[in-house]
Tab-separated table of N, CA and C in Angstrom:
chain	number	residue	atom	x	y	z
A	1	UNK	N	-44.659	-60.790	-12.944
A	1	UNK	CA	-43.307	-60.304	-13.089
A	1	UNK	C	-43.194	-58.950	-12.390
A	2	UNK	N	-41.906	-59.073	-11.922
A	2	UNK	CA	-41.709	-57.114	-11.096
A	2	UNK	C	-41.116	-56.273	-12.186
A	3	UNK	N	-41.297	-55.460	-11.776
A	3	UNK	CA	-40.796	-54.088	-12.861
A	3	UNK	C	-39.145	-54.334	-12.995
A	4	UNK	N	-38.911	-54.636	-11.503
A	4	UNK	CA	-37.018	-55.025	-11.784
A	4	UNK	C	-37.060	-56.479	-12.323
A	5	UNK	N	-37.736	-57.316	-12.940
A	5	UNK	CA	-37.729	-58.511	-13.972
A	5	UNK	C	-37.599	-58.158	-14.656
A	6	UNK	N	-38.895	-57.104	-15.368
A	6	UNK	CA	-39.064	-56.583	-16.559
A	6	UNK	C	-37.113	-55.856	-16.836
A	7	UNK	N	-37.206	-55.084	-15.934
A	7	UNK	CA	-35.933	-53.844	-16.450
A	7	UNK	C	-34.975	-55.064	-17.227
A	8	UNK	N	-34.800	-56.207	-16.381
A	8	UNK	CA	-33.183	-57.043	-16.360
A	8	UNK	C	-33.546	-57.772	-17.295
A	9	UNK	N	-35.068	-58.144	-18.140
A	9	UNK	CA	-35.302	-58.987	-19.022
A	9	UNK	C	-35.377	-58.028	-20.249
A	10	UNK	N	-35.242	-57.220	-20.254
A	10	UNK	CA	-35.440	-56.234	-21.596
A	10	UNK	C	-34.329	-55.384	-21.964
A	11	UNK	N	-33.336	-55.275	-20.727
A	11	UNK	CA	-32.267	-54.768	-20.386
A	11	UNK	C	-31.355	-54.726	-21.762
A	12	UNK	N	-31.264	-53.736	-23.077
A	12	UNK	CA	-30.363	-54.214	-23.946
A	12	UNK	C	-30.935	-54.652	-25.278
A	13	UNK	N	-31.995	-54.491	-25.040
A	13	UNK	CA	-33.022	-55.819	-26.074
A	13	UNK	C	-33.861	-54.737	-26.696
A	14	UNK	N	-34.028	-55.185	-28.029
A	14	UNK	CA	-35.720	-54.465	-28.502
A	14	UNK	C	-36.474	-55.408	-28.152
A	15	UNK	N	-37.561	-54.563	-28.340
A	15	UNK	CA	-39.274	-55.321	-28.395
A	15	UNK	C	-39.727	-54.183	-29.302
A	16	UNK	N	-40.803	-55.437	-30.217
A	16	UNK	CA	-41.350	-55.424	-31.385
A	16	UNK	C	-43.098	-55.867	-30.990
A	17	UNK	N	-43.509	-55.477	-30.508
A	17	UNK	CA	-44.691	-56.072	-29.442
A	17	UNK	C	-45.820	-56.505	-30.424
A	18	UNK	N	-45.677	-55.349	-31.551
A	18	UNK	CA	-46.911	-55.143	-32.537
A	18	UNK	C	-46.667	-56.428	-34.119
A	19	UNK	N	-45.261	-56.059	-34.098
A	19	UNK	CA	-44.586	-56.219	-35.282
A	19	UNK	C	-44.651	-55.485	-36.377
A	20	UNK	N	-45.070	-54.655	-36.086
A	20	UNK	CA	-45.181	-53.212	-37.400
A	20	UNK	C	-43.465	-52.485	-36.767
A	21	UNK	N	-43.210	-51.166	-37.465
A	21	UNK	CA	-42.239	-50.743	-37.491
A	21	UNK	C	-40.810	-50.539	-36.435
A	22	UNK	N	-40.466	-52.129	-36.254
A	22	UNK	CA	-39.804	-51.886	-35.706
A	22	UNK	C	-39.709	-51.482	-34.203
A	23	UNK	N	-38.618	-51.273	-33.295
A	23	UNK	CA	-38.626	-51.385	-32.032
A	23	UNK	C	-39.223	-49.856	-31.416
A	24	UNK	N	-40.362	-49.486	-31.335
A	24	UNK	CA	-40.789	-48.491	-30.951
A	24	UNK	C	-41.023	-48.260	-29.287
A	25	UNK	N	-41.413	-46.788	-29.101
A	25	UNK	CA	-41.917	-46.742	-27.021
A	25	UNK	C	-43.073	-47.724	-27.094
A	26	UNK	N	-44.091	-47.157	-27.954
A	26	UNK	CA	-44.705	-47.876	-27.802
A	26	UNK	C	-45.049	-49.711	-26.942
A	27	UNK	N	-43.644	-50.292	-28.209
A	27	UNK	CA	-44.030	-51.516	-27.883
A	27	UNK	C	-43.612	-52.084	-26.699
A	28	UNK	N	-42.337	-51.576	-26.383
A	28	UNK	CA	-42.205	-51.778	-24.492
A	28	UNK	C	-43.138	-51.497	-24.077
A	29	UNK	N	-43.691	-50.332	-23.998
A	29	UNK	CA	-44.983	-50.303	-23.036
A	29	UNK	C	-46.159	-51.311	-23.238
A	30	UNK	N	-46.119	-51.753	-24.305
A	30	UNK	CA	-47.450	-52.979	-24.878
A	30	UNK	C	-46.961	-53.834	-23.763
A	31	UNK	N	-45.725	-54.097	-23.939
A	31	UNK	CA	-45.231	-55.364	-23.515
A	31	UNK	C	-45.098	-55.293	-21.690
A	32	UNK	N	-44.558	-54.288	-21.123
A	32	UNK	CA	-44.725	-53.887	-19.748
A	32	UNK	C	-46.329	-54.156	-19.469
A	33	UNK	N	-47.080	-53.264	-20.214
A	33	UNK	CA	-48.318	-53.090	-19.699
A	33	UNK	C	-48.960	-55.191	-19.862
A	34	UNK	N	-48.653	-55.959	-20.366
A	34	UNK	CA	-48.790	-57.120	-20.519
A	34	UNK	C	-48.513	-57.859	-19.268
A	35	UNK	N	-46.866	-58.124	-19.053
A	35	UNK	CA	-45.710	-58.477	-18.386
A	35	UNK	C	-46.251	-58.752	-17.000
A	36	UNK	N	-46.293	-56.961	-16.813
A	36	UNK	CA	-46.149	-56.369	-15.528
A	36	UNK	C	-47.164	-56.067	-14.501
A	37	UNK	N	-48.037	-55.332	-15.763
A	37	UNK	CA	-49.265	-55.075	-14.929
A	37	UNK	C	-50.958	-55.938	-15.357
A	38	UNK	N	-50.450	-56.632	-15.775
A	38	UNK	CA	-51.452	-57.302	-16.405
A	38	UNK	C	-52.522	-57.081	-16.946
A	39	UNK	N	-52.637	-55.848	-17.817
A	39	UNK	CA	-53.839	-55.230	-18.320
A	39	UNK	C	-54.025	-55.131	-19.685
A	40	UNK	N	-54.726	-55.127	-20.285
A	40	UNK	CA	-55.518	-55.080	-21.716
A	40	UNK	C	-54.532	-54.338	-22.345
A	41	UNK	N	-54.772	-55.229	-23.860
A	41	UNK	CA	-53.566	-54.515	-24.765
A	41	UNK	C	-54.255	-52.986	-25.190
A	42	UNK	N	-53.425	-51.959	-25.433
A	42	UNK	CA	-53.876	-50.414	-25.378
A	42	UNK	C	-53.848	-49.986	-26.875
A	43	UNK	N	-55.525	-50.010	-27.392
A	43	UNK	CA	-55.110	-49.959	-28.831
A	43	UNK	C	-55.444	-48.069	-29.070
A	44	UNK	N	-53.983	-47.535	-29.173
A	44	UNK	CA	-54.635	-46.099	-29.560
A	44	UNK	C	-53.489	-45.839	-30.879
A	45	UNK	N	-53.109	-44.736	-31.544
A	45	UNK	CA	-52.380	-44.705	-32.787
A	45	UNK	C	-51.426	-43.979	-32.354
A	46	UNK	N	-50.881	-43.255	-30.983
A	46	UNK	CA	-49.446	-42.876	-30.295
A	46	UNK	C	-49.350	-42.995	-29.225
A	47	UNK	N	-47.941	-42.783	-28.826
A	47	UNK	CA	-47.753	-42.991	-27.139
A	47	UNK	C	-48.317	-42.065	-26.893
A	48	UNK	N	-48.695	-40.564	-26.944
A	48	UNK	CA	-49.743	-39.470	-26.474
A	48	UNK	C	-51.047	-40.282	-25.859
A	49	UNK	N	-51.443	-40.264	-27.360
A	49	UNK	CA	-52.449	-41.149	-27.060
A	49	UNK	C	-53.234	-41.929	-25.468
A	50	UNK	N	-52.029	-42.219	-25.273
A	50	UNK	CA	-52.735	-43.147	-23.980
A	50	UNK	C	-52.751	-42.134	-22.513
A	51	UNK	N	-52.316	-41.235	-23.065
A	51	UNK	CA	-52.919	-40.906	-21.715
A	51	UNK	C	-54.335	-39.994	-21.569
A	52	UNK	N	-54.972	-40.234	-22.724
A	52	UNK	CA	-56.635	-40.238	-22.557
A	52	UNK	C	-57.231	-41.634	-22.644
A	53	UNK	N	-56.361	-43.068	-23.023
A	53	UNK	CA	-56.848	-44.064	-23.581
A	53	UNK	C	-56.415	-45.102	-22.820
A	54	UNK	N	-57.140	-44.813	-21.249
A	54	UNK	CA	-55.932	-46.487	-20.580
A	54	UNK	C	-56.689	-46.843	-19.782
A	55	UNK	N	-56.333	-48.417	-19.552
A	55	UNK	CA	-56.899	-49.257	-18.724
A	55	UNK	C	-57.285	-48.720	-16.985
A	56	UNK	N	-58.856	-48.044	-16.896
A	56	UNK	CA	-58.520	-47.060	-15.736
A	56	UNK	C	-58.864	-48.067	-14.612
A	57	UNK	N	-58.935	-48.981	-14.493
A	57	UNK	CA	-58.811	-50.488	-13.666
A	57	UNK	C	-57.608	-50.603	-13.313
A	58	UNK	N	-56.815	-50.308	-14.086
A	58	UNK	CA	-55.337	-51.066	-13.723
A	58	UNK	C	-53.824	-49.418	-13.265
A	59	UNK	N	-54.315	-47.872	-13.763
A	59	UNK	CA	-53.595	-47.260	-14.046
A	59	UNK	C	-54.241	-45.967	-13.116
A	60	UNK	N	-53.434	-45.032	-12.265
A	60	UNK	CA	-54.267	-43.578	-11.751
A	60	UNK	C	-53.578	-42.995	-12.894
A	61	UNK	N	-54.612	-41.789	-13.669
A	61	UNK	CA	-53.803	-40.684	-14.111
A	61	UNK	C	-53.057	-39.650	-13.282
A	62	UNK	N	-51.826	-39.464	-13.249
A	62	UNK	CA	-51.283	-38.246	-12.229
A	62	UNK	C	-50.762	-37.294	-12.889
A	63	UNK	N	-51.223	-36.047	-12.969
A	63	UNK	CA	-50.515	-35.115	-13.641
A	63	UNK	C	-48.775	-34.413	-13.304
A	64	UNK	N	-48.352	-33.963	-14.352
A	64	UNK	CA	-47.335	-33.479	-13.662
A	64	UNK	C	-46.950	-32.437	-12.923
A	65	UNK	N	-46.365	-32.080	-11.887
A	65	UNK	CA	-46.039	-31.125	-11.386
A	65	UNK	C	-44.524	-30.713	-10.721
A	66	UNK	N	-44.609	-29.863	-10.551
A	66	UNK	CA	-43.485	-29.326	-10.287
A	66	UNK	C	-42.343	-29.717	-9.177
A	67	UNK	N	-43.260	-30.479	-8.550
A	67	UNK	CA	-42.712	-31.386	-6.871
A	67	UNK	C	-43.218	-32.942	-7.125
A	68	UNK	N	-44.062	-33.125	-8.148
A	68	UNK	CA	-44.124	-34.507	-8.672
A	68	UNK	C	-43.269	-35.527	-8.863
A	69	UNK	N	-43.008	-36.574	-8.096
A	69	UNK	CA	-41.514	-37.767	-8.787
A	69	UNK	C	-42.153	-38.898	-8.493
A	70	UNK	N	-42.511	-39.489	-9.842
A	70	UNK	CA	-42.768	-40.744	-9.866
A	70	UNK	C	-42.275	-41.620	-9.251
A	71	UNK	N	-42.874	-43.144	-8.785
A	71	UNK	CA	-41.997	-43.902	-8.625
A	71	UNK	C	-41.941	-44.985	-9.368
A	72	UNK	N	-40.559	-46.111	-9.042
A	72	UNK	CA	-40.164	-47.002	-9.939
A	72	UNK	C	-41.638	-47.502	-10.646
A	73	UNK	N	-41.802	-48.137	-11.732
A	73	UNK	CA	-42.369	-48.173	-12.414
A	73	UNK	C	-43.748	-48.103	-12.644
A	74	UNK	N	-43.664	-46.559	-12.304
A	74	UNK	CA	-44.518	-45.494	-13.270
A	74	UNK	C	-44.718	-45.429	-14.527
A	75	UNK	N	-45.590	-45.166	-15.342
A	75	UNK	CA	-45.413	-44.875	-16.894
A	75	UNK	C	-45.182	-42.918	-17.030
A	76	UNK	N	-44.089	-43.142	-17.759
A	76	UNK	CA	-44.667	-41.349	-17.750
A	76	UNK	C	-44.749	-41.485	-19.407
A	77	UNK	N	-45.590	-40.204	-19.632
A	77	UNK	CA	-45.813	-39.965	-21.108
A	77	UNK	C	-45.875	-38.578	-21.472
A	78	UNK	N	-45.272	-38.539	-22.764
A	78	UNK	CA	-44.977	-37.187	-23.388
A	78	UNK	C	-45.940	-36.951	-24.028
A	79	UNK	N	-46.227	-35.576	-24.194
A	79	UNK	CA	-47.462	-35.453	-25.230
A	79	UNK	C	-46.712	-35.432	-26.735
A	80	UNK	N	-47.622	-34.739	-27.367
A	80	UNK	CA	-47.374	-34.772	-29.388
A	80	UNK	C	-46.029	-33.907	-29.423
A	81	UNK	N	-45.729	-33.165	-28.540
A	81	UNK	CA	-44.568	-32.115	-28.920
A	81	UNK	C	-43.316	-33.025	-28.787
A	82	UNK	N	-43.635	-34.077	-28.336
A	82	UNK	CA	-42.025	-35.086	-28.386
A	82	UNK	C	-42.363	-35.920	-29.530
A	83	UNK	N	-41.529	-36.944	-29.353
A	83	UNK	CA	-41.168	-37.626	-30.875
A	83	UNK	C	-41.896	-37.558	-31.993
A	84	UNK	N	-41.659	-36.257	-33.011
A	84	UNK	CA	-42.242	-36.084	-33.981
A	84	UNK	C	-43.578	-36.105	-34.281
A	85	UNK	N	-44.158	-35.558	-33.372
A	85	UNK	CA	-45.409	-35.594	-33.224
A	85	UNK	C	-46.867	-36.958	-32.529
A	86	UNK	N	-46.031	-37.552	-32.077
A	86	UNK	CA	-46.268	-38.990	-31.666
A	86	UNK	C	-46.558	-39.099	-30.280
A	87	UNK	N	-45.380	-38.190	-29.589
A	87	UNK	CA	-45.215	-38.518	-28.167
A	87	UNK	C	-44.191	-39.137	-27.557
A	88	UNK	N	-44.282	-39.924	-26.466
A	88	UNK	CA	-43.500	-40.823	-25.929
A	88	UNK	C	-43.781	-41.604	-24.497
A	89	UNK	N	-43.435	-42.362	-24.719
A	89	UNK	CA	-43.822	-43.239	-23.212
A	89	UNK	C	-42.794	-44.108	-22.781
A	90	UNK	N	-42.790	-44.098	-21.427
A	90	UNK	CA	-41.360	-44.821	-20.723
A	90	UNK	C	-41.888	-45.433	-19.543
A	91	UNK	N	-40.876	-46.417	-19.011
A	91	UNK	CA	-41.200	-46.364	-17.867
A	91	UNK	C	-39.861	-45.929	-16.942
A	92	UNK	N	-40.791	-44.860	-15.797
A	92	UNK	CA	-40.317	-44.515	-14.484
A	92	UNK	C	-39.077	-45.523	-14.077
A	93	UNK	N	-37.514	-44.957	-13.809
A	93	UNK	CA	-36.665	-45.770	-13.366
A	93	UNK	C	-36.247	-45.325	-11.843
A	94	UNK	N	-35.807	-43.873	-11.492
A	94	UNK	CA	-35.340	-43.391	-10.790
A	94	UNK	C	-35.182	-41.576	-11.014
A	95	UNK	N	-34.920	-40.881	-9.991
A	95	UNK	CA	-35.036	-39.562	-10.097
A	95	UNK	C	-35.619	-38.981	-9.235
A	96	UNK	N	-35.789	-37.464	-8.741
A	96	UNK	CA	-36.124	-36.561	-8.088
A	96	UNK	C	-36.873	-35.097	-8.929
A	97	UNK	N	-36.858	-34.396	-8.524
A	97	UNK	CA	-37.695	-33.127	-9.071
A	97	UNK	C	-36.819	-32.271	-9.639
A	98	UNK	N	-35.590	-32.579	-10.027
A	98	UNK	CA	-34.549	-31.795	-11.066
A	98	UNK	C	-34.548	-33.052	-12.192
A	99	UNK	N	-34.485	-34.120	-12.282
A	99	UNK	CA	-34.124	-34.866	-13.422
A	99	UNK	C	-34.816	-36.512	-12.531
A	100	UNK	N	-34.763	-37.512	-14.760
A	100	UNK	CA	-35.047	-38.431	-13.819
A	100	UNK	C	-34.621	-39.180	-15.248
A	101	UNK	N	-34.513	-40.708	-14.284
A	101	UNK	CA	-34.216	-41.813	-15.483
A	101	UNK	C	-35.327	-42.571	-16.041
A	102	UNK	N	-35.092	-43.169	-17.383
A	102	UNK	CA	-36.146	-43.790	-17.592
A	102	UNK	C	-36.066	-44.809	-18.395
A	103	UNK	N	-36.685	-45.992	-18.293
A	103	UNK	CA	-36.725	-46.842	-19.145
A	103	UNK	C	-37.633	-47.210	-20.207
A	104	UNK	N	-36.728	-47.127	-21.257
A	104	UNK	CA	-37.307	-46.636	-23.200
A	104	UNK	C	-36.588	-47.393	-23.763
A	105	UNK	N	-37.081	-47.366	-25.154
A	105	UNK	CA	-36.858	-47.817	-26.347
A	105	UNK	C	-37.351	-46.530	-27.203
A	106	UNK	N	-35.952	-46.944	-28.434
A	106	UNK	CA	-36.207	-45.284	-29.597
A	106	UNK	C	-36.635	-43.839	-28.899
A	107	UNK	N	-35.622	-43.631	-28.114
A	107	UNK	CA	-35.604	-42.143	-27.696
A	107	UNK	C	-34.374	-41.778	-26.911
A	108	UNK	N	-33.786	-40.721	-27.254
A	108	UNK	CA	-34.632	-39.414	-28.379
A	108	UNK	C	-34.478	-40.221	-29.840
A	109	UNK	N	-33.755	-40.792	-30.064
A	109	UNK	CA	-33.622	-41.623	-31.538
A	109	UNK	C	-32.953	-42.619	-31.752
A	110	UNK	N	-33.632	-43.525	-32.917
A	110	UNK	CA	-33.546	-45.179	-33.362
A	110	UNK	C	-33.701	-46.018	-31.974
């Protein structure tokens, strides 16, 4: 599947990937990282989490920077200082080095 499958098949929709609480970042990304890129399910306890904890077969870590812009489907991830201590993870939609879009579930909230 392409990332623009994924976008137009999820487009609107939760995913529940785990079936624990509900439509979390998390579980899009379970489900992308499934879908899309075909790699091992990512067992860590937040979206933080994974970005010490990922399939390094299938993923480069890139840090962020200041002239940094991802492209279409990128994962970016927040550390613990976003969602309540948890984090966050999306995937890369569009954007430049002032702002950018992204595709999520439950953020900033429900």
């Amino acid at each position: 599947m392409t990332v623009s499958d994924f976008f137009t098949k999820y487009n609107g929709k939760g995913v529940d990937y785990d079936g624990y609480y509900g439509f979390q970042c998390m579980d899009l990304y379970q489900q992308y990282n499934k879908e899309v890129i075909n790699a091992p399910r990512i067992a860590v306890p937040a979206a933080a989490d994974v970005w010490n904890n990922y399939p390094k077969d299938f993923y480069t870590r890139i840090s962020n920077t200041p002239t940094g812009v991802p492209k279409i489907g990128d994962v970016v991830i927040w550390n613990k200082y976003a969602g309540g201590g948890f984090g966050h993870i999306a995937i890369f939609y569009a954007g430049d080095v002032m702002a950018f879009r992204s595709f999520d579930q439950n953020w900033p909230i429900g």
